Amino acid sequence: MTALIFLALMILGVPVFAVLVLSSMVYIGGGGHAALFDNLLVQLNGGLGNFSLLAIPLFIIAGELMNECGITTRLIALSRVLVGSVRGGLAYVNILANAMMAAIIGSAIAQTAVMTRIMVPEMERAGYPKADAAAMTCAGGLLGPIIPPSMPLIIFAVLAQVPVADMLISGLVPGLIMAASFLVLAGVIGFRRNYPRSEAYARAEALRVVVRALPALLVPLAIVATIVGGFGSPTEAAASAALVAILIGAFVYRELDLRRLPAVLERAGRNTAMVLAIVAASAVFGWVIIYGRMPARLAELLTGLTDNKYVFLLVVMLALLVLGTLIDGIAALIITVPILLPIATGVYGLDPVHLGIVVTLTLVVGLLTPPVGAALYVASGISGVRPIPLFRAVLPYIAVSVALLLVLCFLPILSTVLIR
């Protein structure tokens, strides 16, 4: 019954946060668990009680300030110079700009919100299918939780008691491989669908674009220095990014108009409300799943299946791919890591850093898959592309991400090469 109600609400176009909450209420009421209604609002509010979530509005504000100050446009222009005149050039620019933004924002949801608002209208004007533009933009947002700084990797490091710096640095190589894979895929799709050719800059203009973009690169440097250098948390790094963006916009680019700050904060507030509503509803949905003891039963099943660590990892990946479609990635990390870590390290002798990359990237894929798929719904809400057509367009990027997962599973050195 709960599954049917869920599907019906989705088909009717009910907002995803309402679908999750209403489906949870149907499960509670229909399963004879009426006493749980007393804690429903507590769980809904508790979904926003994680301090790390404070980084999301701050990173969104930083992104909005970057847009207002001209920093984002200069990074995109730098990507255009790097790409040159090729067929489907804006597709490559989209992925490269997402990779640069990943080193600034650190959150797939926040990055997807910022980049969808910028890139999708521009690509649509250039003649790209709107669904394709939104798909590659939200797929590029997956780089946010992998390339440092990354909130999921920091949360995993805290849960697993692994040095935060090691965990962040370990995401660099997988993140760059994922970006390169997306570039190849965008090129293949662009060739098959005859994407328009981008215009090349003249040499003198290209040099000016590079020089103008150099101050914008101070924003990711400020974030990396804050987190890796141990000077602050991701939330404080987001605040420092916003401060650097203000200073660059006011004194270097001189494009920051303080009279527009209320409008900037209003846009950030709307995007934050949309994102955090989904996060809160995901917490309720996840709470219902936990009440059914799904994670505990899953752990019991895994330990009895195999004594081979790679088979164990494959089973974990498959289970987390399913789990990632049901609950928010941060909630899934908090639920599963305490269960899986002792088994992975104690029974199978896996490196916790390697496990962290595999678990995080697996759950990140869930950001693009229904029924929760927070990044998918954020891109859908901002771009206006309905979730089902968008999901179809993003499927090739999901397939590439799963293929990368398999490579990381059998080649742990890709996760640990920079820290071992």
Short mmCIF file of C-alpha atoms in Angstrom, two decimals:
data_model
loop_
_atom_site.label_atom_id
_atom_site.label_comp_id
_atom_site.label_asym_id
_atom_site.label_seq_id
_atom_site.Cartn_x
_atom_site.Cartn_y
_atom_site.Cartn_z
CA MET A 1 0.00 0.00 0.00
CA THR A 2 2.75 2.46 0.94
CA ALA A 3 4.59 1.83 -2.35
CA LEU A 4 1.39 2.39 -4.36
CA ILE A 5 0.66 5.66 -2.55
CA PHE A 6 4.25 6.74 -3.16
CA LEU A 7 4.05 6.04 -6.91
CA ALA A 8 0.63 7.70 -7.20
CA LEU A 9 1.87 10.90 -5.53
CA MET A 10 4.93 10.97 -7.77
CA ILE A 11 2.82 10.54 -10.91
CA LEU A 12 0.51 13.36 -9.75
CA GLY A 13 3.52 15.68 -9.48
CA VAL A 14 3.32 16.25 -5.73
CA PRO A 15 6.54 17.93 -4.44
CA VAL A 16 9.07 15.30 -3.44
CA PHE A 17 9.36 16.40 0.20
CA ALA A 18 5.59 16.02 0.58
CA VAL A 19 5.70 12.61 -1.13
CA LEU A 20 8.29 11.36 1.35
CA VAL A 21 6.45 12.65 4.41
CA LEU A 22 3.01 11.47 3.27
CA SER A 23 4.35 8.02 2.34
CA SER A 24 5.94 7.73 5.77
CA MET A 25 2.65 8.69 7.41
CA VAL A 26 0.80 6.06 5.37
CA TYR A 27 3.31 3.41 6.50
CA ILE A 28 2.97 4.47 10.14
CA GLY A 29 -0.82 4.56 10.05
CA GLY A 30 -1.32 1.46 7.92
CA GLY A 31 1.23 -0.71 9.72
CA GLY A 32 -0.26 -0.40 13.16
CA HIS A 33 2.50 1.91 14.38
CA ALA A 34 0.26 4.86 15.30
CA ALA A 35 2.39 5.61 18.37
CA LEU A 36 5.16 6.77 16.00
CA PHE A 37 3.05 9.78 15.02
CA ASP A 38 4.10 11.36 18.31
CA ASN A 39 7.70 11.49 17.03
CA LEU A 40 6.99 12.46 13.43
CA LEU A 41 7.55 16.20 13.89
CA VAL A 42 10.57 15.50 16.10
CA GLN A 43 12.16 13.45 13.29
CA LEU A 44 11.25 16.07 10.69
CA ASN A 45 12.93 18.76 12.76
CA GLY A 46 15.80 16.45 13.70
CA GLY A 47 16.63 15.95 10.05
CA LEU A 48 17.93 19.51 10.05
CA GLY A 49 19.75 19.21 13.38
CA ASN A 50 23.09 18.09 11.95
CA PHE A 51 25.59 20.94 12.33
CA SER A 52 27.25 20.02 9.04
CA LEU A 53 24.03 20.95 7.22
CA LEU A 54 24.71 24.57 8.14
CA ALA A 55 27.37 24.49 5.43
CA ILE A 56 24.67 24.05 2.77
CA PRO A 57 23.07 27.53 3.08
CA LEU A 58 26.53 29.08 3.51
CA PHE A 59 27.86 27.38 0.39
CA ILE A 60 24.71 28.41 -1.50
CA ILE A 61 25.23 32.00 -0.33
CA ALA A 62 28.88 31.76 -1.41
CA GLY A 63 27.75 30.52 -4.82
CA GLU A 64 25.20 33.32 -5.18
CA LEU A 65 27.85 35.87 -4.19
CA MET A 66 30.19 34.36 -6.77
CA ASN A 67 27.51 34.81 -9.40
CA GLU A 68 26.88 38.40 -8.30
CA CYS A 69 30.60 39.21 -8.21
CA GLY A 70 31.31 37.72 -11.60
CA ILE A 71 33.51 34.93 -10.20
CA THR A 72 31.41 32.05 -11.54
CA THR A 73 31.20 33.60 -15.02
CA ARG A 74 34.98 34.02 -15.10
CA LEU A 75 35.50 30.38 -14.13
CA ILE A 76 33.11 29.37 -16.90
CA ALA A 77 34.96 31.67 -19.31
CA LEU A 78 38.22 30.02 -18.25
CA SER A 79 36.63 26.65 -19.04
CA ARG A 80 35.68 27.99 -22.49
CA VAL A 81 39.30 28.95 -23.14
CA LEU A 82 40.48 25.51 -22.08
CA VAL A 83 37.90 23.78 -24.31
CA GLY A 84 38.31 25.89 -27.44
CA SER A 85 36.22 25.52 -30.58
CA VAL A 86 34.88 21.97 -30.65
CA ARG A 87 31.52 20.35 -31.30
CA GLY A 88 29.53 20.23 -28.06
CA GLY A 89 31.91 22.71 -26.48
CA LEU A 90 29.38 23.94 -23.91
CA ALA A 91 28.95 20.36 -22.70
CA TYR A 92 32.68 20.20 -21.94
CA VAL A 93 32.52 23.65 -20.36
CA ASN A 94 29.67 22.46 -18.14
CA ILE A 95 31.69 19.49 -16.80
CA LEU A 96 34.92 21.50 -16.38
CA ALA A 97 33.11 24.34 -14.62
CA ASN A 98 31.44 21.79 -12.32
CA ALA A 99 34.86 20.35 -11.49
CA MET A 100 36.10 23.84 -10.59
CA MET A 101 32.97 24.55 -8.58
CA ALA A 102 33.38 21.22 -6.78
CA ALA A 103 36.58 22.62 -5.30
CA ILE A 104 34.54 25.55 -3.99
CA ILE A 105 31.12 24.28 -2.91
CA GLY A 106 31.69 20.71 -1.64
CA SER A 107 27.99 19.77 -1.76
CA ALA A 108 26.31 18.11 -4.74
CA ILE A 109 22.94 19.63 -3.91
CA ALA A 110 24.22 23.18 -3.48
CA GLN A 111 26.42 22.90 -6.56
CA THR A 112 23.57 21.53 -8.64
CA ALA A 113 21.35 24.42 -7.57
CA VAL A 114 23.95 27.04 -8.51
CA MET A 115 25.12 25.50 -11.78
CA THR A 116 21.64 24.57 -13.04
CA ARG A 117 20.55 28.19 -12.75
CA ILE A 118 23.59 29.32 -14.77
CA MET A 119 24.33 26.62 -17.35
CA VAL A 120 20.95 25.22 -18.38
CA PRO A 121 19.50 28.51 -19.77
CA GLU A 122 22.78 29.27 -21.56
CA MET A 123 22.95 25.81 -23.14
CA GLU A 124 19.28 25.93 -24.10
CA ARG A 125 19.86 29.27 -25.88
CA ALA A 126 22.78 27.69 -27.75
CA GLY A 127 20.54 24.92 -29.08
CA TYR A 128 21.15 22.06 -26.65
CA PRO A 129 18.17 19.90 -25.59
CA LYS A 130 17.01 21.19 -22.21
CA ALA A 131 16.88 17.71 -20.65
CA ASP A 132 20.45 16.96 -21.80
CA ALA A 133 21.70 20.27 -20.39
CA ALA A 134 20.03 19.64 -17.03
CA ALA A 135 21.25 16.02 -16.97
CA MET A 136 24.93 16.82 -17.49
CA THR A 137 24.66 19.69 -15.00
CA CYS A 138 23.28 17.57 -12.16
CA ALA A 139 25.68 14.75 -13.10
CA GLY A 140 28.53 17.25 -12.85
CA GLY A 141 27.20 18.10 -9.40
CA LEU A 142 28.27 14.60 -8.29
CA LEU A 143 31.86 15.87 -8.38
CA GLY A 144 31.07 18.11 -5.38
CA PRO A 145 31.04 15.32 -2.76
CA ILE A 146 34.20 13.70 -4.20
CA ILE A 147 36.66 16.49 -5.11
CA PRO A 148 37.85 18.28 -1.92
CA PRO A 149 36.24 19.92 -0.02
CA SER A 150 33.53 17.32 0.51
CA MET A 151 31.02 17.23 3.33
CA PRO A 152 30.25 13.51 2.98
CA LEU A 153 33.96 12.63 3.13
CA ILE A 154 34.38 14.80 6.21
CA ILE A 155 31.40 13.13 7.88
CA PHE A 156 32.79 9.69 7.03
CA ALA A 157 36.18 10.69 8.45
CA VAL A 158 34.53 11.71 11.73
CA LEU A 159 32.49 8.52 11.94
CA ALA A 160 35.44 6.26 11.04
CA GLN A 161 37.98 8.25 13.10
CA VAL A 162 40.17 8.72 10.02
CA PRO A 163 42.24 11.93 9.60
CA VAL A 164 40.04 14.43 7.78
CA ALA A 165 42.93 15.62 5.59
CA ASP A 166 43.62 12.04 4.42
CA MET A 167 39.98 11.46 3.63
CA LEU A 168 39.68 14.68 1.63
CA ILE A 169 42.89 14.15 -0.33
CA SER A 170 41.85 10.59 -1.14
CA GLY A 171 38.89 11.93 -3.11
CA LEU A 172 41.04 13.92 -5.53
CA VAL A 173 42.11 11.13 -7.91
CA PRO A 174 38.66 9.45 -8.08
CA GLY A 175 37.08 12.88 -8.58
CA LEU A 176 39.38 13.74 -11.48
CA ILE A 177 38.81 10.32 -13.07
CA MET A 178 35.05 10.85 -12.78
CA ALA A 179 35.33 14.32 -14.36
CA ALA A 180 37.41 12.89 -17.23
CA SER A 181 34.87 10.07 -17.72
CA PHE A 182 32.00 12.57 -17.87
CA LEU A 183 33.93 14.62 -20.45
CA VAL A 184 34.35 11.55 -22.65
CA LEU A 185 30.67 10.65 -22.27
CA ALA A 186 29.56 14.20 -23.07
CA GLY A 187 31.75 14.06 -26.19
CA VAL A 188 30.21 10.77 -27.33
CA ILE A 189 26.65 12.01 -26.74
CA GLY A 190 27.45 15.32 -28.45
CA PHE A 191 28.83 13.55 -31.53
CA ARG A 192 25.78 11.27 -31.79
CA ARG A 193 23.29 14.12 -31.30
CA ASN A 194 25.19 16.71 -33.30
CA TYR A 195 25.59 19.29 -30.54
CA PRO A 196 26.43 22.81 -31.79
CA ARG A 197 30.07 23.87 -32.12
CA SER A 198 31.35 26.47 -29.66
CA GLU A 199 33.20 29.60 -30.72
CA ALA A 200 36.91 29.95 -29.96
CA TYR A 201 38.50 33.00 -28.34
CA ALA A 202 41.15 34.98 -30.19
CA ARG A 203 44.60 34.51 -28.61
CA ALA A 204 44.69 37.99 -27.03
CA GLU A 205 41.18 37.64 -25.65
CA ALA A 206 41.95 34.17 -24.32
CA LEU A 207 44.95 35.58 -22.43
CA ARG A 208 42.79 38.33 -20.92
CA VAL A 209 40.21 35.75 -19.81
CA VAL A 210 42.89 33.67 -18.08
CA VAL A 211 44.32 36.71 -16.27
CA ARG A 212 40.86 37.85 -15.14
CA ALA A 213 40.04 34.37 -13.84
CA LEU A 214 43.14 34.06 -11.66
CA PRO A 215 41.68 36.02 -8.69
CA ALA A 216 38.56 33.81 -8.85
CA LEU A 217 40.75 30.78 -8.16
CA LEU A 218 41.51 32.27 -4.73
CA VAL A 219 38.06 31.07 -3.61
CA PRO A 220 38.83 27.33 -3.88
CA LEU A 221 42.29 27.97 -2.44
CA ALA A 222 40.69 29.62 0.60
CA ILE A 223 38.40 26.62 1.11
CA VAL A 224 41.13 24.00 0.71
CA ALA A 225 43.48 25.95 3.00
CA THR A 226 40.78 26.25 5.67
CA ILE A 227 39.84 22.56 5.69
CA VAL A 228 43.07 20.74 4.84
CA GLY A 229 45.15 23.15 6.90
CA GLY A 230 42.96 22.45 9.91
CA PHE A 231 41.95 26.09 10.37
CA GLY A 232 38.21 25.44 10.37
CA SER A 233 35.26 23.18 9.62
CA PRO A 234 33.41 22.99 6.27
CA THR A 235 30.93 25.51 7.64
CA GLU A 236 33.74 27.94 8.44
CA ALA A 237 35.29 27.20 5.04
CA ALA A 238 31.99 28.16 3.42
CA ALA A 239 31.97 31.39 5.40
CA SER A 240 35.57 32.11 4.35
CA ALA A 241 34.61 31.45 0.71
CA ALA A 242 31.78 33.96 0.99
CA LEU A 243 34.15 36.51 2.54
CA VAL A 244 36.79 36.02 -0.17
CA ALA A 245 34.06 36.30 -2.84
CA ILE A 246 32.91 39.62 -1.33
CA LEU A 247 36.48 40.98 -1.20
CA ILE A 248 37.25 39.94 -4.77
CA GLY A 249 33.92 41.23 -6.05
CA ALA A 250 34.24 44.55 -4.26
CA PHE A 251 37.95 45.36 -4.66
CA VAL A 252 39.23 43.32 -7.61
CA TYR A 253 36.36 42.91 -10.08
CA ARG A 254 34.35 45.82 -8.61
CA GLU A 255 31.08 44.23 -9.67
CA LEU A 256 29.53 43.76 -6.24
CA ASP A 257 26.63 46.12 -5.67
CA LEU A 258 25.74 46.08 -1.98
CA ARG A 259 22.21 47.22 -2.84
CA ARG A 260 21.66 43.83 -4.47
CA LEU A 261 22.63 41.82 -1.40
CA PRO A 262 18.98 41.44 -0.25
CA ALA A 263 18.11 39.90 -3.63
CA VAL A 264 21.15 37.60 -3.39
CA LEU A 265 20.10 36.44 0.07
CA GLU A 266 16.51 35.98 -1.07
CA ARG A 267 17.62 33.67 -3.92
CA ALA A 268 19.89 31.77 -1.56
CA GLY A 269 17.02 31.45 0.92
CA ARG A 270 14.66 30.00 -1.69
CA ASN A 271 17.24 27.46 -2.86
CA THR A 272 18.14 26.59 0.73
CA ALA A 273 14.49 26.08 1.65
CA MET A 274 13.99 23.72 -1.30
CA VAL A 275 17.13 21.73 -0.47
CA LEU A 276 16.59 21.49 3.28
CA ALA A 277 12.92 20.57 2.90
CA ILE A 278 14.03 17.50 0.93
CA VAL A 279 16.73 16.73 3.52
CA ALA A 280 14.22 16.96 6.39
CA ALA A 281 11.69 14.77 4.58
CA SER A 282 14.43 12.27 3.77
CA ALA A 283 15.19 12.03 7.48
CA VAL A 284 11.57 11.03 8.18
CA PHE A 285 11.59 8.50 5.36
CA GLY A 286 14.90 7.08 6.59
CA TRP A 287 13.56 6.91 10.14
CA VAL A 288 10.70 4.73 8.95
CA ILE A 289 13.15 2.42 7.18
CA ILE A 290 15.32 2.19 10.29
CA TYR A 291 12.24 1.33 12.35
CA GLY A 292 11.84 -1.69 10.08
CA ARG A 293 15.43 -2.70 10.97
CA MET A 294 16.53 -2.72 7.33
CA PRO A 295 20.18 -1.62 7.98
CA ALA A 296 20.69 -4.15 10.80
CA ARG A 297 19.22 -6.99 8.77
CA LEU A 298 21.39 -5.96 5.83
CA ALA A 299 24.56 -6.13 7.94
CA GLU A 300 23.62 -9.59 9.22
CA LEU A 301 23.09 -10.78 5.67
CA LEU A 302 26.41 -9.40 4.40
CA THR A 303 28.55 -11.17 6.98
CA GLY A 304 27.09 -14.54 6.05
CA LEU A 305 27.55 -14.25 2.30
CA THR A 306 31.30 -14.39 1.63
CA ASP A 307 34.82 -14.31 3.04
CA ASN A 308 36.24 -12.51 -0.03
CA LYS A 309 36.75 -8.79 0.58
CA TYR A 310 36.04 -7.83 -3.04
CA VAL A 311 32.81 -9.79 -3.13
CA PHE A 312 31.93 -8.12 0.18
CA LEU A 313 32.59 -4.71 -1.37
CA LEU A 314 30.45 -5.55 -4.40
CA VAL A 315 27.59 -6.63 -2.16
CA VAL A 316 27.99 -3.44 -0.09
CA MET A 317 27.96 -1.34 -3.25
CA LEU A 318 24.79 -3.04 -4.51
CA ALA A 319 23.07 -2.61 -1.15
CA LEU A 320 24.11 1.03 -0.84
CA LEU A 321 23.00 1.79 -4.39
CA VAL A 322 19.54 0.63 -3.34
CA LEU A 323 19.72 2.40 0.03
CA GLY A 324 20.92 5.60 -1.66
CA THR A 325 17.74 5.69 -3.70
CA LEU A 326 15.66 5.72 -0.51
CA ILE A 327 17.34 8.08 1.96
CA ASP A 328 19.61 11.12 1.95
CA GLY A 329 23.34 10.41 1.58
CA ILE A 330 24.35 12.05 4.87
CA ALA A 331 21.66 10.13 6.76
CA ALA A 332 22.73 6.92 5.01
CA LEU A 333 26.34 7.52 6.04
CA ILE A 334 25.36 8.05 9.65
CA ILE A 335 23.22 4.90 9.59
CA THR A 336 25.51 2.49 7.74
CA VAL A 337 29.10 3.43 8.58
CA PRO A 338 28.94 2.35 12.25
CA ILE A 339 27.50 -0.98 11.07
CA LEU A 340 29.77 -1.63 8.07
CA LEU A 341 33.11 -0.26 9.32
CA PRO A 342 33.85 -2.90 12.01
CA ILE A 343 32.94 -5.67 9.56
CA ALA A 344 34.99 -4.18 6.70
CA THR A 345 38.14 -3.49 8.72
CA GLY A 346 37.94 -6.27 11.32
CA VAL A 347 36.65 -9.18 9.23
CA TYR A 348 37.83 -8.32 5.72
CA GLY A 349 40.88 -6.14 6.46
CA LEU A 350 39.81 -3.28 4.19
CA ASP A 351 41.51 0.12 4.34
CA PRO A 352 39.02 2.54 5.96
CA VAL A 353 39.98 5.29 3.51
CA HIS A 354 39.31 2.99 0.56
CA LEU A 355 36.01 1.97 2.12
CA GLY A 356 35.10 5.62 2.65
CA ILE A 357 35.61 6.50 -1.01
CA VAL A 358 33.60 3.49 -2.21
CA VAL A 359 30.75 4.08 0.27
CA THR A 360 30.59 7.82 -0.38
CA LEU A 361 30.67 7.56 -4.16
CA THR A 362 28.04 4.79 -4.08
CA LEU A 363 25.69 6.92 -1.99
CA VAL A 364 26.42 9.95 -4.18
CA VAL A 365 24.98 8.06 -7.16
CA GLY A 366 21.75 7.90 -5.17
CA LEU A 367 21.46 11.67 -5.52
CA LEU A 368 20.46 11.10 -9.15
CA THR A 369 18.05 8.20 -8.62
CA PRO A 370 14.41 8.26 -7.50
CA PRO A 371 12.59 8.09 -5.18
CA VAL A 372 14.74 10.48 -3.09
CA GLY A 373 17.35 11.66 -5.65
CA ALA A 374 17.81 15.09 -4.07
CA ALA A 375 20.14 16.46 -6.77
CA LEU A 376 17.83 15.15 -9.50
CA TYR A 377 14.82 16.94 -8.01
CA VAL A 378 16.77 20.14 -7.37
CA ALA A 379 17.86 20.23 -11.03
CA SER A 380 14.31 19.40 -12.10
CA GLY A 381 12.80 22.14 -9.94
CA ILE A 382 15.17 24.85 -11.17
CA SER A 383 15.36 23.86 -14.85
CA GLY A 384 11.69 23.01 -15.28
CA VAL A 385 12.46 19.56 -16.75
CA ARG A 386 10.16 16.93 -15.22
CA PRO A 387 11.91 14.28 -13.07
CA ILE A 388 11.21 11.24 -15.29
CA PRO A 389 12.59 12.74 -18.57
CA LEU A 390 15.52 14.12 -16.60
CA PHE A 391 16.20 10.71 -15.06
CA ARG A 392 16.23 9.12 -18.52
CA ALA A 393 18.72 11.72 -19.75
CA VAL A 394 21.00 11.23 -16.73
CA LEU A 395 21.10 7.40 -16.98
CA PRO A 396 24.33 7.31 -19.08
CA TYR A 397 26.12 9.34 -16.39
CA ILE A 398 24.85 6.96 -13.71
CA ALA A 399 26.21 4.03 -15.75
CA VAL A 400 29.64 5.69 -15.99
CA SER A 401 29.62 6.36 -12.24
CA VAL A 402 28.81 2.71 -11.49
CA ALA A 403 31.62 1.60 -13.82
CA LEU A 404 34.03 3.88 -11.93
CA LEU A 405 32.80 2.34 -8.69
CA LEU A 406 33.76 -1.11 -9.95
CA VAL A 407 37.24 0.15 -10.88
CA LEU A 408 37.69 1.73 -7.44
CA CYS A 409 36.52 -1.48 -5.79
CA PHE A 410 39.27 -3.58 -7.38
CA LEU A 411 41.97 -0.87 -7.50
CA PRO A 412 42.12 0.63 -3.99
CA ILE A 413 45.40 2.35 -4.88
CA LEU A 414 43.36 4.97 -6.78
CA SER A 415 41.91 6.04 -3.43
CA THR A 416 45.11 5.87 -1.39
CA VAL A 417 47.91 6.77 -3.81
CA LEU A 418 48.23 10.36 -2.49
CA ILE A 419 48.22 9.48 1.22
CA ARG A 420 50.11 6.18 1.51
#
